[in-house]
Coordinates of C-alpha atoms in Angstrom, one line a residue:
Chain A
M1 CA -304.4 -87.6 -14.9
E2 CA -302.6 -90.0 -12.5
T3 CA -299.3 -88.7 -11.2
G4 CA -296.1 -90.4 -10.1
F5 CA -294.1 -93.4 -11.2
T6 CA -296.9 -95.4 -12.6
F7 CA -296.2 -97.8 -15.5
T8 CA -298.0 -95.7 -18.1
N9 CA -296.4 -92.5 -16.9
T10 CA -292.9 -94.0 -16.9
L11 CA -293.5 -95.5 -20.4
A12 CA -294.7 -92.1 -21.6
A13 CA -291.7 -90.4 -20.0
I14 CA -289.3 -92.8 -21.7
L15 CA -291.0 -92.2 -25.1
T16 CA -290.9 -88.4 -24.6
I17 CA -287.2 -88.5 -23.7
G18 CA -286.6 -90.8 -26.6
I19 CA -288.2 -88.5 -29.1
I20 CA -286.5 -85.3 -27.6
S21 CA -283.1 -87.1 -27.7
F22 CA -283.1 -86.6 -31.5
L23 CA -282.1 -83.0 -30.7
W24 CA -278.8 -84.2 -29.5
R25 CA -278.3 -86.6 -32.4
D26 CA -280.0 -89.6 -34.1
N27 CA -279.9 -92.6 -31.8
P28 CA -281.4 -96.1 -31.4
L29 CA -283.9 -95.0 -28.7
Y30 CA -285.2 -92.3 -31.0
K31 CA -285.6 -94.8 -33.8
V32 CA -287.5 -97.2 -31.6
C33 CA -289.8 -94.4 -30.4
E34 CA -290.3 -93.2 -34.0
A35 CA -291.2 -96.6 -35.2
L36 CA -293.5 -97.2 -32.3
F37 CA -295.3 -93.9 -33.0
V38 CA -295.8 -94.7 -36.6
G39 CA -297.1 -98.2 -35.8
V40 CA -299.4 -97.1 -33.0
S41 CA -300.7 -94.2 -35.2
A42 CA -301.5 -96.6 -38.1
G43 CA -303.2 -99.0 -35.7
Y44 CA -305.1 -96.3 -34.0
W45 CA -306.4 -94.8 -37.2
F46 CA -307.4 -98.3 -38.5
V47 CA -309.4 -99.1 -35.4
S48 CA -310.8 -95.6 -35.3
L49 CA -312.0 -95.7 -38.9
W50 CA -313.4 -99.2 -38.4
Y51 CA -315.4 -98.5 -35.3
Q52 CA -316.4 -94.9 -36.1
N53 CA -316.9 -95.0 -39.8
L54 CA -317.2 -98.4 -41.5
L55 CA -319.1 -100.2 -38.7
P56 CA -321.7 -97.7 -37.7
Q57 CA -322.1 -95.8 -40.9
L58 CA -321.9 -98.5 -43.5
F59 CA -322.3 -102.0 -42.0
D60 CA -324.9 -101.1 -39.3
N61 CA -326.9 -98.9 -41.6
L62 CA -327.0 -101.4 -44.4
G63 CA -327.7 -104.3 -41.9
I64 CA -324.6 -106.3 -42.7
S65 CA -323.4 -106.4 -39.1
Q66 CA -326.9 -107.5 -38.0
L67 CA -326.4 -110.7 -40.2
F68 CA -323.5 -111.7 -37.9
S69 CA -325.1 -110.8 -34.5
S70 CA -327.8 -112.7 -32.7
G71 CA -329.0 -109.7 -30.6
S72 CA -332.1 -107.7 -31.2
A73 CA -330.2 -105.0 -33.2
E74 CA -332.3 -102.7 -35.2
D75 CA -332.9 -103.8 -38.8
G76 CA -330.6 -102.3 -41.4
A77 CA -331.7 -101.0 -44.8
L78 CA -331.2 -104.4 -46.5
Q79 CA -333.4 -106.2 -43.9
V80 CA -336.1 -103.5 -44.4
L81 CA -335.9 -104.0 -48.1
F82 CA -336.1 -107.8 -48.1
K83 CA -338.2 -108.4 -45.0
Q84 CA -340.7 -105.5 -45.3
G85 CA -340.3 -104.9 -48.9
R86 CA -339.9 -101.1 -48.6
F87 CA -337.1 -98.7 -49.5
D88 CA -335.1 -97.3 -46.7
D89 CA -333.0 -94.1 -47.2
R90 CA -330.1 -95.8 -45.7
L91 CA -329.7 -97.9 -48.8
F92 CA -327.8 -94.9 -50.2
Y93 CA -324.9 -96.0 -48.1
L94 CA -324.6 -98.8 -50.6
V95 CA -323.5 -96.2 -53.1
A96 CA -320.9 -94.9 -50.7
G97 CA -319.7 -98.4 -50.0
L98 CA -319.4 -99.1 -53.7
L99 CA -317.4 -95.9 -54.3
G100 CA -315.2 -96.9 -51.4
L101 CA -314.6 -100.3 -53.0
M102 CA -313.9 -98.7 -56.4
M103 CA -311.3 -96.5 -54.7
L104 CA -309.5 -99.7 -53.5
M105 CA -309.1 -100.8 -57.1
R106 CA -306.0 -98.6 -57.1
L107 CA -304.3 -101.6 -55.5
I108 CA -304.8 -103.7 -58.6
P109 CA -302.7 -102.2 -61.4
N110 CA -305.0 -103.4 -64.3
L111 CA -308.1 -102.0 -62.6
G112 CA -306.6 -98.8 -61.2
W113 CA -308.5 -96.7 -63.6
I114 CA -311.8 -97.5 -61.7
S115 CA -310.6 -95.4 -58.8
R116 CA -310.8 -92.3 -60.9
W117 CA -314.6 -92.4 -60.6
P118 CA -314.9 -92.1 -56.8
L119 CA -312.0 -89.6 -57.0
G120 CA -314.0 -87.5 -59.5
F121 CA -317.0 -87.8 -57.2
I122 CA -315.0 -86.5 -54.3
I123 CA -313.5 -83.6 -56.3
G124 CA -316.8 -82.6 -57.7
T125 CA -318.8 -82.6 -54.5
T126 CA -316.0 -80.9 -52.6
S127 CA -315.6 -78.2 -55.2
G128 CA -319.4 -77.6 -55.3
L129 CA -319.5 -77.5 -51.5
Y130 CA -316.7 -75.0 -51.2
F131 CA -317.2 -72.8 -54.2
T132 CA -319.9 -70.6 -52.7
T133 CA -318.8 -70.9 -49.1
Y134 CA -315.3 -69.9 -49.8
F135 CA -316.4 -67.0 -52.0
Q136 CA -318.8 -65.8 -49.4
S137 CA -316.6 -66.3 -46.3
N138 CA -313.0 -65.7 -47.6
A139 CA -313.6 -63.3 -50.4
M140 CA -316.8 -61.2 -50.0
A141 CA -316.8 -61.0 -46.2
Q142 CA -313.1 -60.1 -46.1
L143 CA -313.5 -57.6 -48.8
K144 CA -316.4 -56.0 -47.0
S145 CA -314.4 -55.7 -43.8
T146 CA -311.6 -54.0 -45.7
V147 CA -313.7 -51.2 -47.1
L148 CA -313.1 -48.8 -44.3
P149 CA -313.1 -45.0 -43.9
F150 CA -309.8 -43.3 -43.3
T151 CA -310.7 -42.2 -39.8
T152 CA -308.2 -44.2 -37.7
V153 CA -304.6 -45.2 -38.2
G154 CA -305.7 -48.8 -38.0
N155 CA -308.1 -48.4 -40.8
I156 CA -305.5 -46.7 -43.0
V157 CA -303.0 -49.4 -42.3
M158 CA -305.6 -52.0 -43.2
V159 CA -306.6 -50.4 -46.5
V160 CA -303.1 -49.5 -47.6
G161 CA -301.8 -53.0 -46.6
T162 CA -304.5 -54.8 -48.5
I163 CA -304.2 -52.7 -51.6
C164 CA -300.4 -52.8 -51.7
G165 CA -300.4 -56.5 -50.9
L166 CA -302.7 -57.1 -53.8
V167 CA -300.6 -54.9 -56.1
Y168 CA -297.5 -57.1 -55.3
F169 CA -299.3 -60.1 -56.7
Y170 CA -300.4 -58.2 -59.9
F171 CA -298.0 -59.4 -62.5
S172 CA -299.6 -58.2 -65.7
K173 CA -297.6 -55.0 -65.6
E174 CA -294.0 -54.4 -64.7
H175 CA -293.5 -53.2 -61.2
K176 CA -292.2 -49.7 -62.0
G177 CA -293.1 -46.2 -60.9
A178 CA -296.2 -45.9 -58.6
L179 CA -297.0 -49.6 -59.2
G180 CA -293.5 -50.6 -58.2
G181 CA -293.7 -48.3 -55.1
A182 CA -297.0 -49.9 -54.0
A183 CA -295.6 -53.4 -54.6
K184 CA -292.6 -52.5 -52.5
I185 CA -294.9 -51.4 -49.6
G186 CA -296.8 -54.6 -50.2
T187 CA -293.6 -56.6 -49.7
W188 CA -293.1 -54.9 -46.4
F189 CA -296.6 -55.8 -45.3
L190 CA -296.1 -59.4 -46.4
M191 CA -292.8 -59.6 -44.5
I192 CA -294.3 -58.3 -41.3
T193 CA -297.1 -60.8 -41.8
F194 CA -294.6 -63.7 -42.2
G195 CA -292.7 -62.4 -39.2
A196 CA -295.8 -62.4 -37.1
S197 CA -296.7 -65.9 -38.3
F198 CA -293.2 -67.1 -37.5
G199 CA -293.4 -65.6 -34.0
Y200 CA -296.7 -67.4 -33.4
T201 CA -295.2 -70.6 -34.7
V202 CA -292.3 -70.3 -32.3
M203 CA -294.8 -69.6 -29.5
S204 CA -296.8 -72.7 -30.5
R205 CA -293.7 -75.0 -30.6
M206 CA -292.5 -73.7 -27.2
S207 CA -295.9 -74.4 -25.8
L208 CA -295.7 -78.0 -26.9
L209 CA -292.3 -78.4 -25.3
I210 CA -293.6 -76.8 -22.1
G211 CA -296.4 -79.4 -22.1
R212 CA -293.9 -82.3 -22.3
F213 CA -291.6 -80.7 -19.7
D214 CA -294.6 -80.2 -17.4
F215 CA -295.4 -83.9 -17.9
L216 CA -291.9 -84.9 -17.0
F217 CA -291.3 -82.7 -14.0
S218 CA -294.9 -82.4 -12.7
T219 CA -296.9 -85.5 -13.6
W220 CA -294.0 -88.0 -13.7
L221 CA -291.4 -86.8 -11.3
G222 CA -293.7 -84.7 -9.1
L223 CA -291.0 -82.1 -8.7
V224 CA -293.3 -79.2 -9.7
K225 CA -296.5 -78.6 -7.8
Chain B
M1 CA -265.1 -64.3 -30.8
F2 CA -267.9 -63.3 -33.2
D3 CA -266.8 -66.0 -35.6
K4 CA -267.1 -68.6 -32.9
L5 CA -270.6 -67.3 -32.1
L6 CA -271.7 -67.8 -35.7
K7 CA -270.4 -71.4 -35.5
I8 CA -272.0 -72.2 -32.2
D9 CA -273.3 -75.7 -31.9
R10 CA -277.1 -75.7 -32.2
R11 CA -277.3 -78.1 -29.3
I12 CA -276.0 -75.3 -27.0
I13 CA -279.0 -73.2 -28.1
F14 CA -281.3 -76.2 -27.3
I15 CA -279.8 -76.4 -23.8
F16 CA -280.4 -72.7 -23.3
V17 CA -284.0 -73.0 -24.5
A18 CA -284.6 -76.0 -22.4
L19 CA -283.3 -74.2 -19.3
A20 CA -285.5 -71.2 -20.1
L21 CA -288.5 -73.5 -20.2
I22 CA -287.7 -75.6 -17.2
V23 CA -286.3 -73.2 -14.6
P24 CA -289.4 -70.9 -14.5
M25 CA -291.5 -74.0 -13.7
F26 CA -289.8 -74.1 -10.3
L27 CA -290.4 -70.4 -9.6
T28 CA -293.4 -69.2 -7.6
I29 CA -293.7 -65.8 -9.3
T30 CA -296.5 -65.2 -11.7
Q31 CA -296.5 -63.1 -14.8
H32 CA -298.8 -60.2 -15.4
I33 CA -301.3 -61.1 -18.1
S34 CA -302.9 -58.3 -20.1
V35 CA -306.2 -59.2 -21.8
S36 CA -306.4 -58.6 -25.6
P37 CA -309.7 -57.3 -27.1
E38 CA -310.2 -60.6 -29.1
V39 CA -310.3 -62.7 -25.8
Q40 CA -312.3 -60.0 -24.0
I41 CA -315.0 -60.5 -26.7
I42 CA -315.3 -64.2 -25.8
Y43 CA -315.7 -63.5 -22.2
D44 CA -318.2 -60.7 -22.8
T45 CA -320.3 -63.0 -25.0
L46 CA -320.2 -65.7 -22.4
K47 CA -321.1 -63.2 -19.7
G48 CA -324.1 -62.1 -21.8
L49 CA -325.6 -65.6 -21.8
Q50 CA -328.5 -66.2 -19.5
P51 CA -328.4 -69.2 -17.1
G52 CA -329.6 -72.3 -19.0
S53 CA -328.2 -71.1 -22.3
K54 CA -326.8 -73.7 -24.6
V55 CA -323.1 -73.6 -25.4
L56 CA -321.7 -76.0 -28.0
M57 CA -318.0 -76.8 -27.5
A58 CA -316.2 -78.4 -30.4
F59 CA -313.0 -80.1 -29.4
D60 CA -311.1 -80.3 -32.6
Y61 CA -307.7 -81.2 -31.3
D62 CA -305.6 -84.0 -30.0
P63 CA -303.0 -84.5 -27.2
P64 CA -300.1 -82.8 -29.0
S65 CA -302.0 -79.5 -29.0
A66 CA -303.3 -80.0 -25.5
P67 CA -300.8 -77.7 -23.7
E68 CA -302.3 -74.7 -25.5
L69 CA -305.9 -75.7 -25.9
Q70 CA -306.6 -77.8 -22.8
P71 CA -306.3 -74.8 -20.4
M72 CA -308.8 -72.9 -22.6
A73 CA -311.2 -75.8 -22.5
V74 CA -310.9 -76.0 -18.7
A75 CA -311.4 -72.3 -18.2
I76 CA -314.5 -72.1 -20.4
L77 CA -316.0 -75.3 -18.9
K78 CA -315.5 -73.9 -15.4
Y79 CA -317.2 -70.7 -16.4
C80 CA -320.1 -72.5 -18.0
F81 CA -320.7 -74.8 -15.1
K82 CA -320.4 -72.1 -12.5
N83 CA -322.9 -70.0 -14.4
N84 CA -325.3 -72.8 -15.1
L85 CA -324.8 -72.8 -18.9
K86 CA -325.6 -76.1 -20.6
V87 CA -322.6 -77.6 -22.5
Y88 CA -322.8 -79.7 -25.6
I89 CA -319.6 -81.4 -26.5
I90 CA -318.6 -82.7 -29.9
G91 CA -315.4 -83.5 -31.7
L92 CA -314.4 -83.5 -35.4
W93 CA -311.1 -85.0 -34.3
P94 CA -311.2 -88.5 -32.9
Q95 CA -309.4 -87.7 -29.7
G96 CA -311.4 -84.5 -29.2
P97 CA -314.1 -85.9 -27.0
M98 CA -311.5 -87.7 -24.8
Q99 CA -309.8 -84.3 -24.3
A100 CA -313.2 -83.0 -23.3
N101 CA -313.6 -85.8 -20.7
M102 CA -310.1 -85.0 -19.3
A103 CA -311.1 -81.3 -19.0
I104 CA -314.3 -82.2 -17.2
D105 CA -312.3 -84.4 -14.8
N106 CA -310.2 -81.4 -14.1
V107 CA -313.3 -79.3 -13.4
I108 CA -314.7 -82.0 -11.1
S109 CA -311.4 -82.2 -9.1
D110 CA -311.6 -78.4 -8.5
P111 CA -312.7 -77.7 -4.9
T112 CA -315.0 -75.0 -6.2
F113 CA -317.2 -77.7 -7.7
K114 CA -316.9 -80.1 -4.8
D115 CA -320.5 -79.5 -3.6
N116 CA -321.9 -79.0 -7.0
P117 CA -320.1 -81.1 -9.6
P118 CA -321.3 -81.1 -13.2
I119 CA -323.7 -83.9 -14.0
Y120 CA -323.9 -85.7 -17.3
D121 CA -327.1 -85.0 -19.2
K122 CA -328.0 -82.3 -16.8
D123 CA -325.1 -79.9 -17.1
Y124 CA -323.3 -81.3 -20.1
V125 CA -323.5 -84.0 -22.8
N126 CA -320.7 -85.5 -24.8
L127 CA -321.9 -86.4 -28.3
G128 CA -318.5 -87.8 -29.2
F129 CA -316.6 -87.8 -32.4
M130 CA -318.1 -87.9 -35.8
S131 CA -316.1 -88.4 -39.0
G132 CA -316.9 -86.3 -42.1
N133 CA -315.1 -83.1 -41.2
E134 CA -317.0 -80.1 -42.5
L135 CA -319.9 -82.2 -43.7
V136 CA -320.6 -82.9 -40.0
I137 CA -321.1 -79.2 -39.4
Q138 CA -323.2 -79.0 -42.5
G139 CA -325.3 -81.9 -41.2
M140 CA -325.7 -80.3 -37.7
G141 CA -327.2 -77.3 -39.5
S142 CA -330.1 -79.6 -40.4
S143 CA -330.3 -82.0 -37.5
F144 CA -328.1 -82.7 -34.5
L145 CA -329.9 -86.0 -33.7
H146 CA -329.4 -87.3 -37.3
T147 CA -325.7 -86.2 -37.3
F148 CA -325.0 -87.6 -33.9
P149 CA -327.3 -90.6 -33.5
R150 CA -325.5 -91.8 -30.3
D151 CA -323.6 -90.0 -27.6
Y152 CA -320.0 -90.7 -26.5
L153 CA -321.3 -93.5 -24.2
G154 CA -323.3 -95.1 -27.0
K155 CA -326.7 -94.0 -25.7
P156 CA -329.2 -92.8 -28.4
T157 CA -329.1 -89.1 -28.4
H158 CA -332.9 -88.7 -28.7
Q159 CA -333.1 -90.3 -25.2
L160 CA -330.9 -87.6 -23.6
E161 CA -332.8 -85.0 -21.6
M162 CA -330.5 -82.2 -22.7
M163 CA -331.1 -82.9 -26.4
K164 CA -334.8 -82.2 -26.0
G165 CA -335.6 -79.1 -28.1
V166 CA -332.1 -79.1 -29.6
N167 CA -332.5 -79.6 -33.4
N168 CA -329.9 -77.5 -35.0
F169 CA -327.7 -74.4 -34.7
S170 CA -330.7 -72.2 -34.2
N171 CA -331.2 -73.8 -30.8
I172 CA -327.6 -73.2 -29.7
D173 CA -326.8 -69.8 -28.1
F174 CA -323.0 -69.9 -28.5
I175 CA -320.4 -72.1 -30.1
V176 CA -316.8 -72.4 -28.9
N177 CA -314.4 -74.2 -31.2
L178 CA -311.1 -75.3 -29.9
S179 CA -309.0 -76.1 -32.9
A180 CA -305.6 -77.3 -33.8
G181 CA -306.0 -77.4 -37.6
Y182 CA -308.2 -79.1 -40.2
P183 CA -311.1 -79.6 -39.6
G184 CA -311.4 -76.6 -37.3
T185 CA -312.2 -72.9 -37.0
V186 CA -312.0 -72.2 -40.7
E187 CA -314.6 -74.9 -41.4
W188 CA -316.8 -73.7 -38.5
V189 CA -316.8 -70.2 -39.9
L190 CA -317.5 -71.3 -43.4
F191 CA -320.4 -73.6 -42.5
A192 CA -321.8 -72.8 -39.1
V193 CA -321.4 -69.0 -39.1
D194 CA -321.7 -68.0 -42.7
R195 CA -324.3 -70.6 -43.7
F196 CA -326.3 -71.1 -40.6
H197 CA -325.6 -67.8 -38.8
A198 CA -324.4 -69.3 -35.6
K199 CA -322.4 -67.3 -33.1
L200 CA -318.9 -68.6 -32.8
A201 CA -315.7 -68.0 -30.8
A202 CA -312.5 -69.9 -31.3
G203 CA -309.5 -71.0 -29.3
N204 CA -306.6 -71.8 -31.6
T205 CA -303.1 -73.0 -31.4
A206 CA -300.7 -70.1 -31.8
V207 CA -299.5 -71.5 -35.2
Q208 CA -303.0 -71.4 -36.5
A209 CA -304.1 -68.0 -35.0
P210 CA -302.8 -65.7 -37.7
Q211 CA -304.8 -67.5 -40.3
V212 CA -308.0 -66.9 -38.3
Y213 CA -307.6 -63.3 -37.1
P214 CA -309.2 -61.8 -40.2
Y215 CA -312.4 -63.6 -39.3
V216 CA -312.5 -61.6 -36.0
H217 CA -312.1 -58.3 -37.8
A218 CA -314.8 -59.3 -40.3
G219 CA -317.2 -60.1 -37.5
Q220 CA -317.4 -63.7 -38.5
L221 CA -315.8 -64.8 -35.2
S222 CA -317.0 -63.5 -31.8
G223 CA -313.6 -63.6 -30.2
L224 CA -310.3 -65.5 -30.6
A225 CA -307.9 -66.9 -28.0
G226 CA -304.6 -67.7 -29.6
G227 CA -302.1 -70.1 -28.1
L228 CA -300.9 -70.2 -24.5
K229 CA -301.3 -66.5 -24.1
G230 CA -304.9 -66.7 -25.1
A231 CA -305.4 -69.5 -22.6
A232 CA -303.8 -67.4 -19.8
E233 CA -306.1 -64.4 -20.7
L234 CA -309.2 -66.6 -20.6
E235 CA -308.1 -68.0 -17.2
K236 CA -307.6 -64.4 -15.9
L237 CA -311.1 -63.3 -17.1
V238 CA -313.0 -66.3 -15.7
G239 CA -311.0 -66.2 -12.5
F240 CA -309.7 -69.7 -12.5
Y241 CA -305.9 -69.7 -12.8
G242 CA -304.6 -72.9 -14.3
K243 CA -301.8 -74.2 -16.5
G244 CA -302.2 -71.4 -19.1
T245 CA -301.1 -68.8 -16.5
K246 CA -298.5 -71.2 -15.0
F247 CA -296.9 -71.9 -18.4
M248 CA -296.7 -68.2 -19.5
L249 CA -293.6 -67.6 -17.4
S250 CA -291.7 -70.4 -19.2
Q251 CA -293.0 -69.2 -22.5
S252 CA -291.8 -65.6 -21.8
F253 CA -288.3 -66.8 -20.7
A254 CA -288.0 -68.9 -23.8
H255 CA -289.1 -66.0 -26.0
M256 CA -286.4 -63.8 -24.4
I257 CA -283.8 -66.4 -25.1
V258 CA -284.8 -66.7 -28.7
I259 CA -284.8 -62.9 -29.1
V260 CA -281.4 -62.7 -27.5
F261 CA -280.0 -65.3 -29.8
I262 CA -281.5 -63.6 -32.9
I263 CA -279.9 -60.3 -31.8
V264 CA -276.6 -61.8 -31.0
G265 CA -276.6 -63.9 -34.2
N266 CA -277.4 -60.9 -36.4
A267 CA -274.9 -58.7 -34.6
A268 CA -272.2 -61.3 -35.0
Y269 CA -273.1 -61.7 -38.7
F270 CA -272.9 -58.0 -39.5
I271 CA -269.7 -57.4 -37.5
T272 CA -267.9 -60.4 -39.1
R273 CA -269.1 -59.2 -42.6
K274 CA -267.5 -55.8 -42.1
K275 CA -264.2 -57.5 -41.4

């Protein structure tokens, strides 16, 4: 990355300071930076989706973009169908395009119900895709790795923590007696887990701030070598 | 006095944290880094690869997460290029391949690689971003060429020298996923590891790491580097000290400040409650 007082570095520095200034209090510079961020993000995602999804995946594959270009671009599925009279697998993108159009019907109040069809398709395929994979990776594999012999302290902690944690989420019986004791231990395990997660989150956020400070003092101002 | 402490303006705490982060940047001392077993596994796996082995690097993050993940990327790339491992870059996040290019620029600017800089389509290829999240991983399990018809530069992937003989995950020796969220390590484990039996290590942002640790214990992940600490550990192991190590001092100072404030705040709370 280029260092020093270049135009882009200075602009980035002003935007960084503008966003950080919110820590002091809300101010016009922060508002400008926030609005700019939202606008640029929306624009970036639109362009990204157009050039990386719609254009290559849908319009190029179907042959719609070829209709508007004079180059020697490869024929799309529609050209193959109408010129050569044969079916091209890429014609299936027509179904995807159609589902996409149906989704946009949400914008028309009277036709909004049509968007439920592509939504149903997405929910159905995602559920099917994830059902077995989640069960295999997040249930069976984890269960397998928790069945351990009581030979080390680590193993004991793992087994006891897992069982007590599960007991805490067992609500079919009142948490009294042995069940209550196990649930109490489970609560401790959960609290320690949340504490570790919080610690990691603090670490992560600090790292992000370090990154911005490094940019300001090293890349922009050149004070840190 | 303790009442005042409990009513301390949060902006004073911000100033302390900022100072804790900024001042160490100007110090020349370095912090001792101890290597965790999870990061050691990544290094051991990389070390076990023969020259010419194929390493797939998935850059699933964007600039906000770069302070944590970019040092990991640079460290791993330097190790790969130094040991003649072939690197295949992809991204499930749109900005991922750009982060990869920045990491490669960093490698090229390193004097170690002055005489032997990594060359495109000989040492590495960047297949770019592909939308579709986990479905991209699923597709790669069948065909890389079909999933990534063109590389980052727009060249058809079947024309790339490095893509010859690379059809799917069975032709890849090791995958390193650098992830800041969804789609990321969880999806790689679910689809690449458990479905296609690929060997995967991950570098995660610290906030994501606790979610992923169980996969290491279950053997689904061959190593995990979490946050800046993980990056510093990787740098230590591969012998290229970079920003991960440099930033650790700031990180530690800030953590100390946070711990001090938590202790002082709690002490003040309990003392004033007794009154």
